[in-house]
XYZ file of N, CA, C and O in Angstrom:
416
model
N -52.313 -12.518 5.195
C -52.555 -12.900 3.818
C -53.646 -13.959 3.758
O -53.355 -14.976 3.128
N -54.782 -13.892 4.276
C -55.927 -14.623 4.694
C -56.258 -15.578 3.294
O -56.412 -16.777 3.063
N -56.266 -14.611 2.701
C -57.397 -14.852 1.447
C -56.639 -16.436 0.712
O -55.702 -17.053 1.218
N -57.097 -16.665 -0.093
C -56.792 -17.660 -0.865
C -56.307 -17.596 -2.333
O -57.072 -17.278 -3.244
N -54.717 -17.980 -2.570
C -54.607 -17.718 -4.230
C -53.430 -18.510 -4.602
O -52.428 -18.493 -3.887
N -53.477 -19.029 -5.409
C -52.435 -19.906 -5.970
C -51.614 -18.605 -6.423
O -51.958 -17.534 -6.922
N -49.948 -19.346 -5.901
C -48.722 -17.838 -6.232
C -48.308 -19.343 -7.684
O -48.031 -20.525 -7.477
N -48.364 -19.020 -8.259
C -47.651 -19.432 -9.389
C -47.019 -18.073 -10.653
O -47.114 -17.865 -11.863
N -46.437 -17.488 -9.570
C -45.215 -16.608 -10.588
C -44.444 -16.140 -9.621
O -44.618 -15.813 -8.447
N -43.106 -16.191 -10.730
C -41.891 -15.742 -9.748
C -41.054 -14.193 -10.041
O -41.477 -13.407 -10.890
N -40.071 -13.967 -9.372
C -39.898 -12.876 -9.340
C -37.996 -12.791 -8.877
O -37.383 -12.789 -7.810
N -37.727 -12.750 -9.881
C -36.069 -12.761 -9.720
C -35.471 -11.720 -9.458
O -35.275 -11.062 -10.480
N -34.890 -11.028 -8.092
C -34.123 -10.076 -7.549
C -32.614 -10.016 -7.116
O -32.191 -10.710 -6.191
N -31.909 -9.243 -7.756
C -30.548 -9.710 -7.210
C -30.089 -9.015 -6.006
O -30.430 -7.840 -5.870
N -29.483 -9.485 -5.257
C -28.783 -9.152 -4.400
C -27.462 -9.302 -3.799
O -26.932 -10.241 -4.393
N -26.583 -8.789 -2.817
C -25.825 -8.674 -2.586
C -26.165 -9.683 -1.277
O -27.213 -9.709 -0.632
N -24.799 -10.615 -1.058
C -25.066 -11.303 0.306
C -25.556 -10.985 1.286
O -26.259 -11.765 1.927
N -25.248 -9.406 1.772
C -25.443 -8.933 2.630
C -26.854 -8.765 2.845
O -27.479 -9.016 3.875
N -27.243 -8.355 1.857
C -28.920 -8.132 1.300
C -29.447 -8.925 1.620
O -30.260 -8.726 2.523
N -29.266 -10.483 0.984
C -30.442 -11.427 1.328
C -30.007 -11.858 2.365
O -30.795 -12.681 2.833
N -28.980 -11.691 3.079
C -28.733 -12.228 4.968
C -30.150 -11.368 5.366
O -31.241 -11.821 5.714
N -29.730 -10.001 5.189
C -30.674 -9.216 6.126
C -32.611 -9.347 5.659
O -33.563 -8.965 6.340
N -32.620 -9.749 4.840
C -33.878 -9.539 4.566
C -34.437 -11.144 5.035
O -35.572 -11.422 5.420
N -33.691 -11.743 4.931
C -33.743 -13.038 5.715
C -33.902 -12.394 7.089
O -34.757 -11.593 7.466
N -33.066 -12.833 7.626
C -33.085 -12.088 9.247
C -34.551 -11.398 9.534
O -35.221 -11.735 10.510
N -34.854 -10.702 8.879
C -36.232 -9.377 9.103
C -37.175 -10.283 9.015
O -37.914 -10.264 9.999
N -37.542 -11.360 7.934
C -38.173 -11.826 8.063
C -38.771 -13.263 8.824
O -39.894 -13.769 8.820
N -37.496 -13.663 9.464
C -37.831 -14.074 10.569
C -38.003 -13.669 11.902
O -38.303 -14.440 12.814
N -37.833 -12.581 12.006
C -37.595 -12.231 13.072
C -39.281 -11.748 13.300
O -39.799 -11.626 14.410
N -39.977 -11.514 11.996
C -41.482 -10.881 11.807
C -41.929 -12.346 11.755
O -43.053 -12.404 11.256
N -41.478 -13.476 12.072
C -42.036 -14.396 12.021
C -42.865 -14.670 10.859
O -43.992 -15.111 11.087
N -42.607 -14.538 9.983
C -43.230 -14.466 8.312
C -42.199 -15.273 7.519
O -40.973 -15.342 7.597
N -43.305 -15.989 6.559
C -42.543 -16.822 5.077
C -41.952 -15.391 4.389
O -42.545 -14.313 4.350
N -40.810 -15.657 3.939
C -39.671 -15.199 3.186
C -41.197 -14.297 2.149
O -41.497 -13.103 2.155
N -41.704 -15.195 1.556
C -42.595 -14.590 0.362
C -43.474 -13.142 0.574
O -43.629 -12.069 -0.009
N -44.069 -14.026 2.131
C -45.201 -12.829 2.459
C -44.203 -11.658 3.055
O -44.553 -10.489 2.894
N -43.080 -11.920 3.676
C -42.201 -11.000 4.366
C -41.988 -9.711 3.229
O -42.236 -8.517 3.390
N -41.447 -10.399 2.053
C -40.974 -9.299 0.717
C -42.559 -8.463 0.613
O -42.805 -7.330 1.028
N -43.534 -9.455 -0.096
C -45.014 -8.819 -0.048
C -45.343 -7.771 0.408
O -45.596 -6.796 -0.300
N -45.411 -7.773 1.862
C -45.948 -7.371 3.109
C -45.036 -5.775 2.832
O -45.665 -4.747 2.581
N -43.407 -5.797 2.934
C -42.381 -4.944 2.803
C -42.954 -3.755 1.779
O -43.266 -2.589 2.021
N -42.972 -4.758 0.150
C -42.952 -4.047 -1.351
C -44.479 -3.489 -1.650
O -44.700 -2.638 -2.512
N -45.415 -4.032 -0.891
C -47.167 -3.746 -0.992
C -47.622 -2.854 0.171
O -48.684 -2.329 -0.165
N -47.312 -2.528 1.205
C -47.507 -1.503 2.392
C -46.736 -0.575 2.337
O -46.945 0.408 3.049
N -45.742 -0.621 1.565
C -44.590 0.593 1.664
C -44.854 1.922 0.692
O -44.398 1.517 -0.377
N -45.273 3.113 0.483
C -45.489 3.844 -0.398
C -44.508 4.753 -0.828
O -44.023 5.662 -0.154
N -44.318 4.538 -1.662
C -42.636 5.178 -2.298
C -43.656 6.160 -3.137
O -44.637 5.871 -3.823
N -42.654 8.288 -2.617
C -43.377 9.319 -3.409
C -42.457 9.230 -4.233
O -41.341 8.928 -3.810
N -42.686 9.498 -5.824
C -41.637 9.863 -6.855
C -41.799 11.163 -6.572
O -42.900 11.556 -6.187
N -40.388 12.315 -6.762
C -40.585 13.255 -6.693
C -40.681 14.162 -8.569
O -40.226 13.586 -9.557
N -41.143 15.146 -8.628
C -41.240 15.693 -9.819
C -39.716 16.416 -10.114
O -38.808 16.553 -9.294
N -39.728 16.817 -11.494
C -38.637 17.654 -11.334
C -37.836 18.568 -10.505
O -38.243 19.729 -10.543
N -36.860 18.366 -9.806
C -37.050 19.805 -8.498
C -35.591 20.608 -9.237
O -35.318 21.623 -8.596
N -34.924 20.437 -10.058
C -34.250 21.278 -11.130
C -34.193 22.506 -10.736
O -33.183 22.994 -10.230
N -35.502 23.259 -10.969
C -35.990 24.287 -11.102
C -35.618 25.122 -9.545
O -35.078 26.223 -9.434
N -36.036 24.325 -8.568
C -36.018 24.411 -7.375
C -34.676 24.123 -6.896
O -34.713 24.449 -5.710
N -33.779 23.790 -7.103
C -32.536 23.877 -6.657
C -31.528 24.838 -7.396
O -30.492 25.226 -6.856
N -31.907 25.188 -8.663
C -31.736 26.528 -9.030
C -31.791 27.400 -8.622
O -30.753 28.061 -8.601
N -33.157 28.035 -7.973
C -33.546 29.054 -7.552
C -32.912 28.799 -6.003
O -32.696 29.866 -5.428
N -32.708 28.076 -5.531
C -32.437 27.640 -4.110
C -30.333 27.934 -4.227
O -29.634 27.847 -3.217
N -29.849 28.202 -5.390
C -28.612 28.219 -5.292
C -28.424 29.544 -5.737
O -27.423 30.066 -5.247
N -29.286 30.490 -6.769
C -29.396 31.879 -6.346
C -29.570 32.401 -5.450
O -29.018 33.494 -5.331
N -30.579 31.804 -4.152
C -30.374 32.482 -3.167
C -29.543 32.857 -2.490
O -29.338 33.920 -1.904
N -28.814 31.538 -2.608
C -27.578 31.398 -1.589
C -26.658 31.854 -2.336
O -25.693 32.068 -1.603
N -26.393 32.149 -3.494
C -25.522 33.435 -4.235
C -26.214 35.079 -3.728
O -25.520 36.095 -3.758
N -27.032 35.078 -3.479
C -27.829 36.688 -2.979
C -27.076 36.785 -1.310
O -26.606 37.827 -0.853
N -27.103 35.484 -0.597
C -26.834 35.379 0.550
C -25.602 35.957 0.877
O -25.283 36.936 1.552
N -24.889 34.982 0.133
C -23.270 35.475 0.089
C -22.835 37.006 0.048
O -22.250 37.715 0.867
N -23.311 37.223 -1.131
C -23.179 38.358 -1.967
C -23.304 39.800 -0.858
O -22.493 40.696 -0.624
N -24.425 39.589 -0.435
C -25.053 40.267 0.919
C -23.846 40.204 1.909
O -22.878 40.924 1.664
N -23.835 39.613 2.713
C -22.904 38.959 3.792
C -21.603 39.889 3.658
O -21.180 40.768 4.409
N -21.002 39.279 2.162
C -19.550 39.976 1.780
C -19.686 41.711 1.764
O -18.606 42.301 1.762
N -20.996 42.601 1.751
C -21.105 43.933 1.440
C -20.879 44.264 2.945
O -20.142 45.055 3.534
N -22.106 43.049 3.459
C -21.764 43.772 5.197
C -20.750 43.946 5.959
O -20.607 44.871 6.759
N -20.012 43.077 5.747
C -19.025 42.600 6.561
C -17.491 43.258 5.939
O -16.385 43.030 6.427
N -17.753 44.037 4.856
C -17.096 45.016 4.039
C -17.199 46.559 4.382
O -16.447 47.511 4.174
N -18.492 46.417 5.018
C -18.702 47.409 5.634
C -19.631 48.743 4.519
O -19.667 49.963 4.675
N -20.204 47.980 3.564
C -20.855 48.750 2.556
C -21.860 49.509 2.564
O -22.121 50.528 1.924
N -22.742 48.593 3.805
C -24.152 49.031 4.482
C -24.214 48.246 5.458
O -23.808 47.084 5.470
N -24.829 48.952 6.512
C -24.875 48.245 8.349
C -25.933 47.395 7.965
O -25.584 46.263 8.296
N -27.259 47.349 7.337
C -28.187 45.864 7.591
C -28.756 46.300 6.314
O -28.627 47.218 5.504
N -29.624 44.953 6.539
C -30.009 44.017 5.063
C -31.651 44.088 5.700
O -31.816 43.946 6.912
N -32.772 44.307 4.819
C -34.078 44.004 4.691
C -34.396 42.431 3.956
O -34.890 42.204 2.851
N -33.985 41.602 4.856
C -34.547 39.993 4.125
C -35.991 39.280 4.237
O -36.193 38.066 4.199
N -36.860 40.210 4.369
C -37.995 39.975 4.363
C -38.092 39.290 2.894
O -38.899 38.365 2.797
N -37.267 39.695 1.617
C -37.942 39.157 0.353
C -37.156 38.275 0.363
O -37.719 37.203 0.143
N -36.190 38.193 0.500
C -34.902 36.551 0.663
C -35.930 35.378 1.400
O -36.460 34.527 0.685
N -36.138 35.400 2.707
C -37.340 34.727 3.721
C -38.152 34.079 2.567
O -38.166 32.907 2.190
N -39.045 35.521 1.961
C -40.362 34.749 1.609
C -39.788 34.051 0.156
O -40.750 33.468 -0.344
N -38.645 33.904 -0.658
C -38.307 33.188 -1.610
C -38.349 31.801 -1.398
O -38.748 30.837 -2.051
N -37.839 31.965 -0.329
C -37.034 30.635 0.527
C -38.569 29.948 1.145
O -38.686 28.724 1.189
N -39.547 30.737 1.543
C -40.338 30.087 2.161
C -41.423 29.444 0.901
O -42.190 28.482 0.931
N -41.117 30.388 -0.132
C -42.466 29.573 -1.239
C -41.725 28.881 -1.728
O -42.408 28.381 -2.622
N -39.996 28.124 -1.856
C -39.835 27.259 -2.591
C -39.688 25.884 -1.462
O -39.386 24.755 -1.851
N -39.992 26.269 0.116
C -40.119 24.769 0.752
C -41.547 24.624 0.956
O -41.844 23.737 1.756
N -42.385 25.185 0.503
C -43.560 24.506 0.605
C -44.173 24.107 -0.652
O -45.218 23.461 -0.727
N -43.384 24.577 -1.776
C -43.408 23.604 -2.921
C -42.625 22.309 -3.559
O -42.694 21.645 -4.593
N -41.655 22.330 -2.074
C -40.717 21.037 -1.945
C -41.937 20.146 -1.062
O -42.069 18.979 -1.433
N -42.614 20.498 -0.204
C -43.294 20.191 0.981
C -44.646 19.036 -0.095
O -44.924 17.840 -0.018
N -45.159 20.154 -0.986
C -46.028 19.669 -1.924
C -45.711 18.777 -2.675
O -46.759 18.240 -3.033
N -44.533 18.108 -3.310
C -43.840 17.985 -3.910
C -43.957 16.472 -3.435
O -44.450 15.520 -4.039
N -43.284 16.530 -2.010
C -42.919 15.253 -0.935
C -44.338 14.730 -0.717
O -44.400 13.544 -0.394
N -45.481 15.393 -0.833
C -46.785 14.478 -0.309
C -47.225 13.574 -1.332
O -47.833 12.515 -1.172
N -46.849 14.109 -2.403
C -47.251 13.273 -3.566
C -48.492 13.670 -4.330
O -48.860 13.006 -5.299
């Protein structure tokens, strides 16, 4: 924190004992003022918000209703095998729009 700046504002956080033991602790242990320790933590850390994923856990709980559904015919003995090539690729375009999702 090289630079030069008067901190004249504060910043009231509550916590649980346990909380400010440990964040104490961390920050000595980083050998850092309590201040720059939080700083350093809340300003380097990049938190992704994720977008709605609603949609995506929807479709992700039909599958797994198709899954089932499947499973119970086979094992019923309705038909010997299943073509899940289109199950796969459902499943595969909704984790790489979870994937997209997570990069931010």
């Amino acid at each position: 924190m090289g630079e030069k700046r008067r901190r004249n504002q504060t910043l009231t956080v509550r916590l649980t004992p346990k909380e400010r033991t440990e964040i104490i602790r961390r920050a000595e242990k980083s050998r850092m003022s309590l201040t720059d320790y939080i700083l350093a933590a809340s300003t380097q850390t990049e938190i992704h918000v994720a977008e709605d994923t609603r949609p995506l856990i929807a479709e992700l709980k039909r599958i797994g209703n198709n899954l089932n559904q499947i499973t119970m015919k086979i094992n019923a003995g309705a038909f010997q095998s299943y073509n899940f090539h289109e199950v796969l690729d459902m499943q595969r375009a909704i984790y790489e729009e979870l994937r997209r999702i997570g990069k931010g």
